Amino acid sequence: MNKMPRDHRPAKSVRVLLAEDQGMMRGALALLLGLEPDIEVVAQVGRGDEIVERALVARPDVALLDIELPGRSGLDAAAELRDEVPDCRVLILTTFGRPGYLRRAMEAGAAGFLVKDGPVEELAEAVRKVLRGETVIDPALAAAALGAGPNPLTAREREALSAAVDGATIADIAGRLRLSESTVRNYLSSAIGKTGTRNRMEAARAARQQGWL
């Protein structure tokens, strides 16, 4: 019996788009996934604001997205992919296994959420599962999310806190969000109260640790 060639792939491989800002990690993931006989990495991006554009061209079956990317978060890109490339399933792969991130990923339409410390065989199988319509979630993170409760911040409060992360002034935040300064103060004050912190910088830090931003 003839042996199957090492580079043989089935007629229909799973087409994967990979979004990861660290070049070495992105290259390693692409190489390891490419060794799977039924998976083909058809696009790689290092920025969140490149994801949808590349997906529209490459038409991947599965988009494997990091969360914290320059230009745009993977969670925001996942929500747009759901509308622009509805046949593409999204699998979030991140270093930050935070309950709030998991909830936001599910709200954005992601089909899976894994942390990066797992073996590549597990990741490859997760890619196959989400393509079959299954949902894949890291078990420990799922348990933590159930105990954490929902995100208490409104969309506007999240926007105000996100704009405050870099130490921006109230005037800067108001200009960026096109809101009045008094409205920004109200949003920030509410967010500070909900996070149980003393100021907007602490509130932003606490919200990020929970995965609410």
mmCIF file with all atom_site columns, C-alpha atoms in Angstrom:
data_model
loop_
_atom_site.group_PDB
_atom_site.id
_atom_site.type_symbol
_atom_site.label_atom_id
_atom_site.label_alt_id
_atom_site.label_comp_id
_atom_site.label_asym_id
_atom_site.label_entity_id
_atom_site.label_seq_id
_atom_site.pdbx_PDB_ins_code
_atom_site.Cartn_x
_atom_site.Cartn_y
_atom_site.Cartn_z
_atom_site.occupancy
_atom_site.B_iso_or_equiv
_atom_site.pdbx_formal_charge
_atom_site.auth_seq_id
_atom_site.auth_comp_id
_atom_site.auth_asym_id
_atom_site.auth_atom_id
_atom_site.pdbx_PDB_model_num
ATOM 1   C CA . MET A 1 1   ? 0.000   0.000  0.000  1.00 0.00 ? 1   MET A CA 1
ATOM 2   C CA . ASN A 1 2   ? 1.359   3.415  -0.961 1.00 0.00 ? 2   ASN A CA 1
ATOM 3   C CA . LYS A 1 3   ? 1.949   5.839  1.876  1.00 0.00 ? 3   LYS A CA 1
ATOM 4   C CA . MET A 1 4   ? 0.120   9.154  1.890  1.00 0.00 ? 4   MET A CA 1
ATOM 5   C CA . PRO A 1 5   ? 2.450   12.066 0.966  1.00 0.00 ? 5   PRO A CA 1
ATOM 6   C CA . ARG A 1 6   ? 3.444   14.197 3.950  1.00 0.00 ? 6   ARG A CA 1
ATOM 7   C CA . ASP A 1 7   ? 1.951   17.349 2.396  1.00 0.00 ? 7   ASP A CA 1
ATOM 8   C CA . HIS A 1 8   ? -1.327  15.684 1.407  1.00 0.00 ? 8   HIS A CA 1
ATOM 9   C CA . ARG A 1 9   ? -4.430  17.620 2.401  1.00 0.00 ? 9   ARG A CA 1
ATOM 10  C CA . PRO A 1 10  ? -8.071  16.707 2.026  1.00 0.00 ? 10  PRO A CA 1
ATOM 11  C CA . ALA A 1 11  ? -9.968  18.364 -0.792 1.00 0.00 ? 11  ALA A CA 1
ATOM 12  C CA . LYS A 1 12  ? -11.652 20.684 1.723  1.00 0.00 ? 12  LYS A CA 1
ATOM 13  C CA . SER A 1 13  ? -9.276  22.008 4.385  1.00 0.00 ? 13  SER A CA 1
ATOM 14  C CA . VAL A 1 14  ? -10.438 24.299 7.187  1.00 0.00 ? 14  VAL A CA 1
ATOM 15  C CA . ARG A 1 15  ? -9.420  27.815 6.146  1.00 0.00 ? 15  ARG A CA 1
ATOM 16  C CA . VAL A 1 16  ? -8.151  29.832 9.118  1.00 0.00 ? 16  VAL A CA 1
ATOM 17  C CA . LEU A 1 17  ? -7.458  33.537 9.595  1.00 0.00 ? 17  LEU A CA 1
ATOM 18  C CA . LEU A 1 18  ? -5.025  34.211 12.432 1.00 0.00 ? 18  LEU A CA 1
ATOM 19  C CA . ALA A 1 19  ? -4.942  37.571 14.272 1.00 0.00 ? 19  ALA A CA 1
ATOM 20  C CA . GLU A 1 20  ? -2.082  37.954 16.772 1.00 0.00 ? 20  GLU A CA 1
ATOM 21  C CA . ASP A 1 21  ? 0.033   41.069 17.357 1.00 0.00 ? 21  ASP A CA 1
ATOM 22  C CA . GLN A 1 22  ? 3.208   39.279 18.493 1.00 0.00 ? 22  GLN A CA 1
ATOM 23  C CA . GLY A 1 23  ? 5.005   38.231 15.346 1.00 0.00 ? 23  GLY A CA 1
ATOM 24  C CA . MET A 1 24  ? 6.827   35.275 16.866 1.00 0.00 ? 24  MET A CA 1
ATOM 25  C CA . MET A 1 25  ? 3.660   33.874 18.422 1.00 0.00 ? 25  MET A CA 1
ATOM 26  C CA . ARG A 1 26  ? 1.707   34.438 15.201 1.00 0.00 ? 26  ARG A CA 1
ATOM 27  C CA . GLY A 1 27  ? 4.344   32.650 13.157 1.00 0.00 ? 27  GLY A CA 1
ATOM 28  C CA . ALA A 1 28  ? 4.550   29.736 15.581 1.00 0.00 ? 28  ALA A CA 1
ATOM 29  C CA . LEU A 1 29  ? 0.770   29.272 15.637 1.00 0.00 ? 29  LEU A CA 1
ATOM 30  C CA . ALA A 1 30  ? 0.573   29.437 11.852 1.00 0.00 ? 30  ALA A CA 1
ATOM 31  C CA . LEU A 1 31  ? 3.360   26.873 11.519 1.00 0.00 ? 31  LEU A CA 1
ATOM 32  C CA . LEU A 1 32  ? 1.886   24.458 14.060 1.00 0.00 ? 32  LEU A CA 1
ATOM 33  C CA . LEU A 1 33  ? -1.659  24.704 12.727 1.00 0.00 ? 33  LEU A CA 1
ATOM 34  C CA . GLY A 1 34  ? -0.322  24.313 9.197  1.00 0.00 ? 34  GLY A CA 1
ATOM 35  C CA . LEU A 1 35  ? 1.111   20.932 10.165 1.00 0.00 ? 35  LEU A CA 1
ATOM 36  C CA . GLU A 1 36  ? -2.417  19.636 10.698 1.00 0.00 ? 36  GLU A CA 1
ATOM 37  C CA . PRO A 1 37  ? -3.509  17.776 7.544  1.00 0.00 ? 37  PRO A CA 1
ATOM 38  C CA . ASP A 1 38  ? -6.948  19.385 7.412  1.00 0.00 ? 38  ASP A CA 1
ATOM 39  C CA . ILE A 1 39  ? -6.142  22.993 8.431  1.00 0.00 ? 39  ILE A CA 1
ATOM 40  C CA . GLU A 1 40  ? -4.783  25.759 6.216  1.00 0.00 ? 40  GLU A CA 1
ATOM 41  C CA . VAL A 1 41  ? -3.846  29.229 7.522  1.00 0.00 ? 41  VAL A CA 1
ATOM 42  C CA . VAL A 1 42  ? -4.964  31.477 4.662  1.00 0.00 ? 42  VAL A CA 1
ATOM 43  C CA . ALA A 1 43  ? -4.402  34.889 6.277  1.00 0.00 ? 43  ALA A CA 1
ATOM 44  C CA . GLN A 1 44  ? -2.375  36.404 9.109  1.00 0.00 ? 44  GLN A CA 1
ATOM 45  C CA . VAL A 1 45  ? -2.791  39.889 10.588 1.00 0.00 ? 45  VAL A CA 1
ATOM 46  C CA . GLY A 1 46  ? -1.122  41.739 13.440 1.00 0.00 ? 46  GLY A CA 1
ATOM 47  C CA . ARG A 1 47  ? -3.741  44.447 13.954 1.00 0.00 ? 47  ARG A CA 1
ATOM 48  C CA . GLY A 1 48  ? -7.366  44.342 14.946 1.00 0.00 ? 48  GLY A CA 1
ATOM 49  C CA . ASP A 1 49  ? -8.410  46.905 12.349 1.00 0.00 ? 49  ASP A CA 1
ATOM 50  C CA . GLU A 1 50  ? -7.124  44.606 9.564  1.00 0.00 ? 50  GLU A CA 1
ATOM 51  C CA . ILE A 1 51  ? -9.219  41.565 10.514 1.00 0.00 ? 51  ILE A CA 1
ATOM 52  C CA . VAL A 1 52  ? -12.494 42.231 8.705  1.00 0.00 ? 52  VAL A CA 1
ATOM 53  C CA . GLU A 1 53  ? -10.826 43.571 5.558  1.00 0.00 ? 53  GLU A CA 1
ATOM 54  C CA . ARG A 1 54  ? -8.617  40.484 5.242  1.00 0.00 ? 54  ARG A CA 1
ATOM 55  C CA . ALA A 1 55  ? -11.502 38.162 6.030  1.00 0.00 ? 55  ALA A CA 1
ATOM 56  C CA . LEU A 1 56  ? -13.566 39.661 3.231  1.00 0.00 ? 56  LEU A CA 1
ATOM 57  C CA . VAL A 1 57  ? -10.753 38.769 0.823  1.00 0.00 ? 57  VAL A CA 1
ATOM 58  C CA . ALA A 1 58  ? -9.546  35.426 2.234  1.00 0.00 ? 58  ALA A CA 1
ATOM 59  C CA . ARG A 1 59  ? -13.006 34.119 3.221  1.00 0.00 ? 59  ARG A CA 1
ATOM 60  C CA . PRO A 1 60  ? -11.807 31.943 6.124  1.00 0.00 ? 60  PRO A CA 1
ATOM 61  C CA . ASP A 1 61  ? -13.981 29.282 7.717  1.00 0.00 ? 61  ASP A CA 1
ATOM 62  C CA . VAL A 1 62  ? -12.640 30.137 11.173 1.00 0.00 ? 62  VAL A CA 1
ATOM 63  C CA . ALA A 1 63  ? -11.083 33.341 12.506 1.00 0.00 ? 63  ALA A CA 1
ATOM 64  C CA . LEU A 1 64  ? -8.686  32.770 15.392 1.00 0.00 ? 64  LEU A CA 1
ATOM 65  C CA . LEU A 1 65  ? -8.482  36.116 17.214 1.00 0.00 ? 65  LEU A CA 1
ATOM 66  C CA . ASP A 1 66  ? -6.480  37.543 20.089 1.00 0.00 ? 66  ASP A CA 1
ATOM 67  C CA . ILE A 1 67  ? -8.319  40.155 22.186 1.00 0.00 ? 67  ILE A CA 1
ATOM 68  C CA . GLU A 1 68  ? -5.818  42.929 22.854 1.00 0.00 ? 68  GLU A CA 1
ATOM 69  C CA . LEU A 1 69  ? -4.688  44.026 19.402 1.00 0.00 ? 69  LEU A CA 1
ATOM 70  C CA . PRO A 1 70  ? -3.469  47.409 18.151 1.00 0.00 ? 70  PRO A CA 1
ATOM 71  C CA . GLY A 1 71  ? -6.024  49.431 16.234 1.00 0.00 ? 71  GLY A CA 1
ATOM 72  C CA . ARG A 1 72  ? -9.048  47.480 17.434 1.00 0.00 ? 72  ARG A CA 1
ATOM 73  C CA . SER A 1 73  ? -9.840  44.734 19.896 1.00 0.00 ? 73  SER A CA 1
ATOM 74  C CA . GLY A 1 74  ? -10.514 41.221 18.708 1.00 0.00 ? 74  GLY A CA 1
ATOM 75  C CA . LEU A 1 75  ? -13.892 41.367 20.444 1.00 0.00 ? 75  LEU A CA 1
ATOM 76  C CA . ASP A 1 76  ? -14.997 44.384 18.414 1.00 0.00 ? 76  ASP A CA 1
ATOM 77  C CA . ALA A 1 77  ? -13.743 42.719 15.232 1.00 0.00 ? 77  ALA A CA 1
ATOM 78  C CA . ALA A 1 78  ? -15.662 39.542 16.128 1.00 0.00 ? 78  ALA A CA 1
ATOM 79  C CA . ALA A 1 79  ? -18.913 41.482 16.297 1.00 0.00 ? 79  ALA A CA 1
ATOM 80  C CA . GLU A 1 80  ? -18.326 42.972 12.835 1.00 0.00 ? 80  GLU A CA 1
ATOM 81  C CA . LEU A 1 81  ? -17.292 39.618 11.375 1.00 0.00 ? 81  LEU A CA 1
ATOM 82  C CA . ARG A 1 82  ? -20.646 38.241 12.485 1.00 0.00 ? 82  ARG A CA 1
ATOM 83  C CA . ASP A 1 83  ? -22.341 40.801 10.226 1.00 0.00 ? 83  ASP A CA 1
ATOM 84  C CA . GLU A 1 84  ? -19.859 41.088 7.356  1.00 0.00 ? 84  GLU A CA 1
ATOM 85  C CA . VAL A 1 85  ? -18.652 37.481 7.033  1.00 0.00 ? 85  VAL A CA 1
ATOM 86  C CA . PRO A 1 86  ? -21.463 35.439 8.641  1.00 0.00 ? 86  PRO A CA 1
ATOM 87  C CA . ASP A 1 87  ? -20.110 32.097 7.415  1.00 0.00 ? 87  ASP A CA 1
ATOM 88  C CA . CYS A 1 88  ? -16.889 32.625 9.388  1.00 0.00 ? 88  CYS A CA 1
ATOM 89  C CA . ARG A 1 89  ? -16.846 31.155 12.900 1.00 0.00 ? 89  ARG A CA 1
ATOM 90  C CA . VAL A 1 90  ? -14.838 33.052 15.528 1.00 0.00 ? 90  VAL A CA 1
ATOM 91  C CA . LEU A 1 91  ? -12.578 31.439 18.105 1.00 0.00 ? 91  LEU A CA 1
ATOM 92  C CA . ILE A 1 92  ? -10.991 33.741 20.691 1.00 0.00 ? 92  ILE A CA 1
ATOM 93  C CA . LEU A 1 93  ? -7.484  32.734 21.801 1.00 0.00 ? 93  LEU A CA 1
ATOM 94  C CA . THR A 1 94  ? -5.982  34.963 24.470 1.00 0.00 ? 94  THR A CA 1
ATOM 95  C CA . THR A 1 95  ? -3.510  35.202 27.315 1.00 0.00 ? 95  THR A CA 1
ATOM 96  C CA . PHE A 1 96  ? -6.119  36.986 29.401 1.00 0.00 ? 96  PHE A CA 1
ATOM 97  C CA . GLY A 1 97  ? -8.630  34.438 30.700 1.00 0.00 ? 97  GLY A CA 1
ATOM 98  C CA . ARG A 1 98  ? -10.997 36.929 32.316 1.00 0.00 ? 98  ARG A CA 1
ATOM 99  C CA . PRO A 1 99  ? -14.683 36.180 32.919 1.00 0.00 ? 99  PRO A CA 1
ATOM 100 C CA . GLY A 1 100 ? -15.732 39.552 31.540 1.00 0.00 ? 100 GLY A CA 1
ATOM 101 C CA . TYR A 1 101 ? -13.906 38.871 28.283 1.00 0.00 ? 101 TYR A CA 1
ATOM 102 C CA . LEU A 1 102 ? -15.712 35.554 27.913 1.00 0.00 ? 102 LEU A CA 1
ATOM 103 C CA . ARG A 1 103 ? -19.114 37.179 28.340 1.00 0.00 ? 103 ARG A CA 1
ATOM 104 C CA . ARG A 1 104 ? -18.261 39.899 25.823 1.00 0.00 ? 104 ARG A CA 1
ATOM 105 C CA . ALA A 1 105 ? -16.938 37.316 23.364 1.00 0.00 ? 105 ALA A CA 1
ATOM 106 C CA . MET A 1 106 ? -20.177 35.353 23.519 1.00 0.00 ? 106 MET A CA 1
ATOM 107 C CA . GLU A 1 107 ? -22.190 38.553 23.095 1.00 0.00 ? 107 GLU A CA 1
ATOM 108 C CA . ALA A 1 108 ? -20.087 39.341 20.009 1.00 0.00 ? 108 ALA A CA 1
ATOM 109 C CA . GLY A 1 109 ? -21.015 35.995 18.502 1.00 0.00 ? 109 GLY A CA 1
ATOM 110 C CA . ALA A 1 110 ? -17.795 34.062 19.162 1.00 0.00 ? 110 ALA A CA 1
ATOM 111 C CA . ALA A 1 111 ? -18.132 30.289 19.022 1.00 0.00 ? 111 ALA A CA 1
ATOM 112 C CA . GLY A 1 112 ? -15.212 29.564 21.316 1.00 0.00 ? 112 GLY A CA 1
ATOM 113 C CA . PHE A 1 113 ? -12.848 31.006 23.909 1.00 0.00 ? 113 PHE A CA 1
ATOM 114 C CA . LEU A 1 114 ? -9.504  29.434 24.867 1.00 0.00 ? 114 LEU A CA 1
ATOM 115 C CA . VAL A 1 115 ? -6.411  30.610 26.718 1.00 0.00 ? 115 VAL A CA 1
ATOM 116 C CA . LYS A 1 116 ? -3.004  30.302 25.101 1.00 0.00 ? 116 LYS A CA 1
ATOM 117 C CA . ASP A 1 117 ? -1.398  27.856 27.527 1.00 0.00 ? 117 ASP A CA 1
ATOM 118 C CA . GLY A 1 118 ? -3.095  24.791 26.019 1.00 0.00 ? 118 GLY A CA 1
ATOM 119 C CA . PRO A 1 119 ? -1.470  22.309 23.592 1.00 0.00 ? 119 PRO A CA 1
ATOM 120 C CA . VAL A 1 120 ? -1.731  22.973 19.865 1.00 0.00 ? 120 VAL A CA 1
ATOM 121 C CA . GLU A 1 121 ? -3.590  19.664 19.369 1.00 0.00 ? 121 GLU A CA 1
ATOM 122 C CA . GLU A 1 122 ? -6.347  21.027 21.604 1.00 0.00 ? 122 GLU A CA 1
ATOM 123 C CA . LEU A 1 123 ? -6.458  24.244 19.592 1.00 0.00 ? 123 LEU A CA 1
ATOM 124 C CA . ALA A 1 124 ? -6.653  22.358 16.302 1.00 0.00 ? 124 ALA A CA 1
ATOM 125 C CA . GLU A 1 125 ? -9.514  20.250 17.615 1.00 0.00 ? 125 GLU A CA 1
ATOM 126 C CA . ALA A 1 126 ? -11.283 23.424 18.825 1.00 0.00 ? 126 ALA A CA 1
ATOM 127 C CA . VAL A 1 127 ? -11.021 24.841 15.292 1.00 0.00 ? 127 VAL A CA 1
ATOM 128 C CA . ARG A 1 128 ? -12.691 21.712 13.938 1.00 0.00 ? 128 ARG A CA 1
ATOM 129 C CA . LYS A 1 129 ? -15.398 21.773 16.595 1.00 0.00 ? 129 LYS A CA 1
ATOM 130 C CA . VAL A 1 130 ? -16.462 25.374 16.038 1.00 0.00 ? 130 VAL A CA 1
ATOM 131 C CA . LEU A 1 131 ? -16.607 24.700 12.299 1.00 0.00 ? 131 LEU A CA 1
ATOM 132 C CA . ARG A 1 132 ? -19.018 21.832 13.043 1.00 0.00 ? 132 ARG A CA 1
ATOM 133 C CA . GLY A 1 133 ? -21.227 24.275 14.930 1.00 0.00 ? 133 GLY A CA 1
ATOM 134 C CA . GLU A 1 134 ? -20.105 23.402 18.440 1.00 0.00 ? 134 GLU A CA 1
ATOM 135 C CA . THR A 1 135 ? -19.165 25.892 21.158 1.00 0.00 ? 135 THR A CA 1
ATOM 136 C CA . VAL A 1 136 ? -15.764 25.485 22.795 1.00 0.00 ? 136 VAL A CA 1
ATOM 137 C CA . ILE A 1 137 ? -14.980 27.253 26.084 1.00 0.00 ? 137 ILE A CA 1
ATOM 138 C CA . ASP A 1 138 ? -12.113 26.759 28.510 1.00 0.00 ? 138 ASP A CA 1
ATOM 139 C CA . PRO A 1 139 ? -13.800 24.872 31.419 1.00 0.00 ? 139 PRO A CA 1
ATOM 140 C CA . ALA A 1 140 ? -12.100 26.794 34.243 1.00 0.00 ? 140 ALA A CA 1
ATOM 141 C CA . LEU A 1 141 ? -12.954 30.108 32.634 1.00 0.00 ? 141 LEU A CA 1
ATOM 142 C CA . ALA A 1 142 ? -16.570 29.064 32.096 1.00 0.00 ? 142 ALA A CA 1
ATOM 143 C CA . ALA A 1 143 ? -16.901 28.254 35.794 1.00 0.00 ? 143 ALA A CA 1
ATOM 144 C CA . ALA A 1 144 ? -15.343 31.578 36.782 1.00 0.00 ? 144 ALA A CA 1
ATOM 145 C CA . ALA A 1 145 ? -17.662 33.473 34.446 1.00 0.00 ? 145 ALA A CA 1
ATOM 146 C CA . LEU A 1 146 ? -20.741 31.881 35.996 1.00 0.00 ? 146 LEU A CA 1
ATOM 147 C CA . GLY A 1 147 ? -19.660 33.093 39.413 1.00 0.00 ? 147 GLY A CA 1
ATOM 148 C CA . ALA A 1 148 ? -18.599 36.562 38.318 1.00 0.00 ? 148 ALA A CA 1
ATOM 149 C CA . GLY A 1 149 ? -21.994 37.896 37.265 1.00 0.00 ? 149 GLY A CA 1
ATOM 150 C CA . PRO A 1 150 ? -22.736 40.243 34.371 1.00 0.00 ? 150 PRO A CA 1
ATOM 151 C CA . ASN A 1 151 ? -20.806 43.360 33.436 1.00 0.00 ? 151 ASN A CA 1
ATOM 152 C CA . PRO A 1 152 ? -22.367 46.191 35.488 1.00 0.00 ? 152 PRO A CA 1
ATOM 153 C CA . LEU A 1 153 ? -21.045 48.962 33.233 1.00 0.00 ? 153 LEU A CA 1
ATOM 154 C CA . THR A 1 154 ? -23.130 50.500 30.469 1.00 0.00 ? 154 THR A CA 1
ATOM 155 C CA . ALA A 1 155 ? -21.702 50.926 26.979 1.00 0.00 ? 155 ALA A CA 1
ATOM 156 C CA . ARG A 1 156 ? -21.174 54.656 27.574 1.00 0.00 ? 156 ARG A CA 1
ATOM 157 C CA . GLU A 1 157 ? -19.473 54.053 30.924 1.00 0.00 ? 157 GLU A CA 1
ATOM 158 C CA . ARG A 1 158 ? -17.116 51.589 29.231 1.00 0.00 ? 158 ARG A CA 1
ATOM 159 C CA . GLU A 1 159 ? -16.338 54.118 26.521 1.00 0.00 ? 159 GLU A CA 1
ATOM 160 C CA . ALA A 1 160 ? -15.563 56.816 29.085 1.00 0.00 ? 160 ALA A CA 1
ATOM 161 C CA . LEU A 1 161 ? -13.334 54.508 31.131 1.00 0.00 ? 161 LEU A CA 1
ATOM 162 C CA . SER A 1 162 ? -11.537 53.258 28.034 1.00 0.00 ? 162 SER A CA 1
ATOM 163 C CA . ALA A 1 163 ? -10.811 56.832 27.041 1.00 0.00 ? 163 ALA A CA 1
ATOM 164 C CA . ALA A 1 164 ? -9.503  57.514 30.559 1.00 0.00 ? 164 ALA A CA 1
ATOM 165 C CA . VAL A 1 165 ? -7.008  54.649 30.577 1.00 0.00 ? 165 VAL A CA 1
ATOM 166 C CA . ASP A 1 166 ? -4.147  56.759 29.197 1.00 0.00 ? 166 ASP A CA 1
ATOM 167 C CA . GLY A 1 167 ? -4.667  59.545 31.747 1.00 0.00 ? 167 GLY A CA 1
ATOM 168 C CA . ALA A 1 168 ? -6.736  61.780 29.467 1.00 0.00 ? 168 ALA A CA 1
ATOM 169 C CA . THR A 1 169 ? -8.424  64.813 31.014 1.00 0.00 ? 169 THR A CA 1
ATOM 170 C CA . ILE A 1 170 ? -12.190 65.229 31.221 1.00 0.00 ? 170 ILE A CA 1
ATOM 171 C CA . ALA A 1 171 ? -11.979 67.735 28.369 1.00 0.00 ? 171 ALA A CA 1
ATOM 172 C CA . ASP A 1 172 ? -9.985  65.272 26.253 1.00 0.00 ? 172 ASP A CA 1
ATOM 173 C CA . ILE A 1 173 ? -12.476 62.477 26.889 1.00 0.00 ? 173 ILE A CA 1
ATOM 174 C CA . ALA A 1 174 ? -15.432 64.750 26.145 1.00 0.00 ? 174 ALA A CA 1
ATOM 175 C CA . GLY A 1 175 ? -13.877 65.785 22.850 1.00 0.00 ? 175 GLY A CA 1
ATOM 176 C CA . ARG A 1 176 ? -13.050 62.231 21.895 1.00 0.00 ? 176 ARG A CA 1
ATOM 177 C CA . LEU A 1 177 ? -16.549 60.948 22.647 1.00 0.00 ? 177 LEU A CA 1
ATOM 178 C CA . ARG A 1 178 ? -18.331 64.104 21.451 1.00 0.00 ? 178 ARG A CA 1
ATOM 179 C CA . LEU A 1 179 ? -20.057 64.561 24.785 1.00 0.00 ? 179 LEU A CA 1
ATOM 180 C CA . SER A 1 180 ? -20.297 67.415 27.247 1.00 0.00 ? 180 SER A CA 1
ATOM 181 C CA . GLU A 1 181 ? -17.821 67.452 30.126 1.00 0.00 ? 181 GLU A CA 1
ATOM 182 C CA . SER A 1 182 ? -20.634 67.168 32.669 1.00 0.00 ? 182 SER A CA 1
ATOM 183 C CA . THR A 1 183 ? -21.960 64.054 30.922 1.00 0.00 ? 183 THR A CA 1
ATOM 184 C CA . VAL A 1 184 ? -18.491 62.490 30.943 1.00 0.00 ? 184 VAL A CA 1
ATOM 185 C CA . ARG A 1 185 ? -18.157 63.244 34.657 1.00 0.00 ? 185 ARG A CA 1
ATOM 186 C CA . ASN A 1 186 ? -21.486 61.543 35.298 1.00 0.00 ? 186 ASN A CA 1
ATOM 187 C CA . TYR A 1 187 ? -20.454 58.421 33.378 1.00 0.00 ? 187 TYR A CA 1
ATOM 188 C CA . LEU A 1 188 ? -17.102 58.238 35.141 1.00 0.00 ? 188 LEU A CA 1
ATOM 189 C CA . SER A 1 189 ? -18.648 58.846 38.551 1.00 0.00 ? 189 SER A CA 1
ATOM 190 C CA . SER A 1 190 ? -21.126 56.037 37.965 1.00 0.00 ? 190 SER A CA 1
ATOM 191 C CA . ALA A 1 191 ? -18.362 53.691 36.809 1.00 0.00 ? 191 ALA A CA 1
ATOM 192 C CA . ILE A 1 192 ? -16.249 54.519 39.863 1.00 0.00 ? 192 ILE A CA 1
ATOM 193 C CA . GLY A 1 193 ? -19.195 53.674 42.105 1.00 0.00 ? 193 GLY A CA 1
ATOM 194 C CA . LYS A 1 194 ? -19.896 50.381 40.338 1.00 0.00 ? 194 LYS A CA 1
ATOM 195 C CA . THR A 1 195 ? -16.259 49.269 40.535 1.00 0.00 ? 195 THR A CA 1
ATOM 196 C CA . GLY A 1 196 ? -15.881 50.340 44.167 1.00 0.00 ? 196 GLY A CA 1
ATOM 197 C CA . THR A 1 197 ? -12.808 52.426 43.417 1.00 0.00 ? 197 THR A CA 1
ATOM 198 C CA . ARG A 1 198 ? -11.652 55.937 44.317 1.00 0.00 ? 198 ARG A CA 1
ATOM 199 C CA . ASN A 1 199 ? -10.984 57.560 40.948 1.00 0.00 ? 199 ASN A CA 1
ATOM 200 C CA . ARG A 1 200 ? -11.296 57.004 37.220 1.00 0.00 ? 200 ARG A CA 1
ATOM 201 C CA . MET A 1 201 ? -7.807  55.526 36.825 1.00 0.00 ? 201 MET A CA 1
ATOM 202 C CA . GLU A 1 202 ? -8.492  52.915 39.507 1.00 0.00 ? 202 GLU A CA 1
ATOM 203 C CA . ALA A 1 203 ? -11.898 52.255 37.986 1.00 0.00 ? 203 ALA A CA 1
ATOM 204 C CA . ALA A 1 204 ? -10.375 51.709 34.533 1.00 0.00 ? 204 ALA A CA 1
ATOM 205 C CA . ARG A 1 205 ? -7.748  49.377 35.997 1.00 0.00 ? 205 ARG A CA 1
ATOM 206 C CA . ALA A 1 206 ? -10.341 47.381 37.934 1.00 0.00 ? 206 ALA A CA 1
ATOM 207 C CA . ALA A 1 207 ? -12.632 47.130 34.905 1.00 0.00 ? 207 ALA A CA 1
ATOM 208 C CA . ARG A 1 208 ? -9.803  45.872 32.709 1.00 0.00 ? 208 ARG A CA 1
ATOM 209 C CA . GLN A 1 209 ? -8.831  43.250 35.276 1.00 0.00 ? 209 GLN A CA 1
ATOM 210 C CA . GLN A 1 210 ? -12.407 41.954 35.176 1.00 0.00 ? 210 GLN A CA 1
ATOM 211 C CA . GLY A 1 211 ? -12.463 41.975 31.373 1.00 0.00 ? 211 GLY A CA 1
ATOM 212 C CA . TRP A 1 212 ? -15.211 44.610 31.272 1.00 0.00 ? 212 TRP A CA 1
ATOM 213 C CA . LEU A 1 213 ? -13.240 46.913 28.941 1.00 0.00 ? 213 LEU A CA 1
#
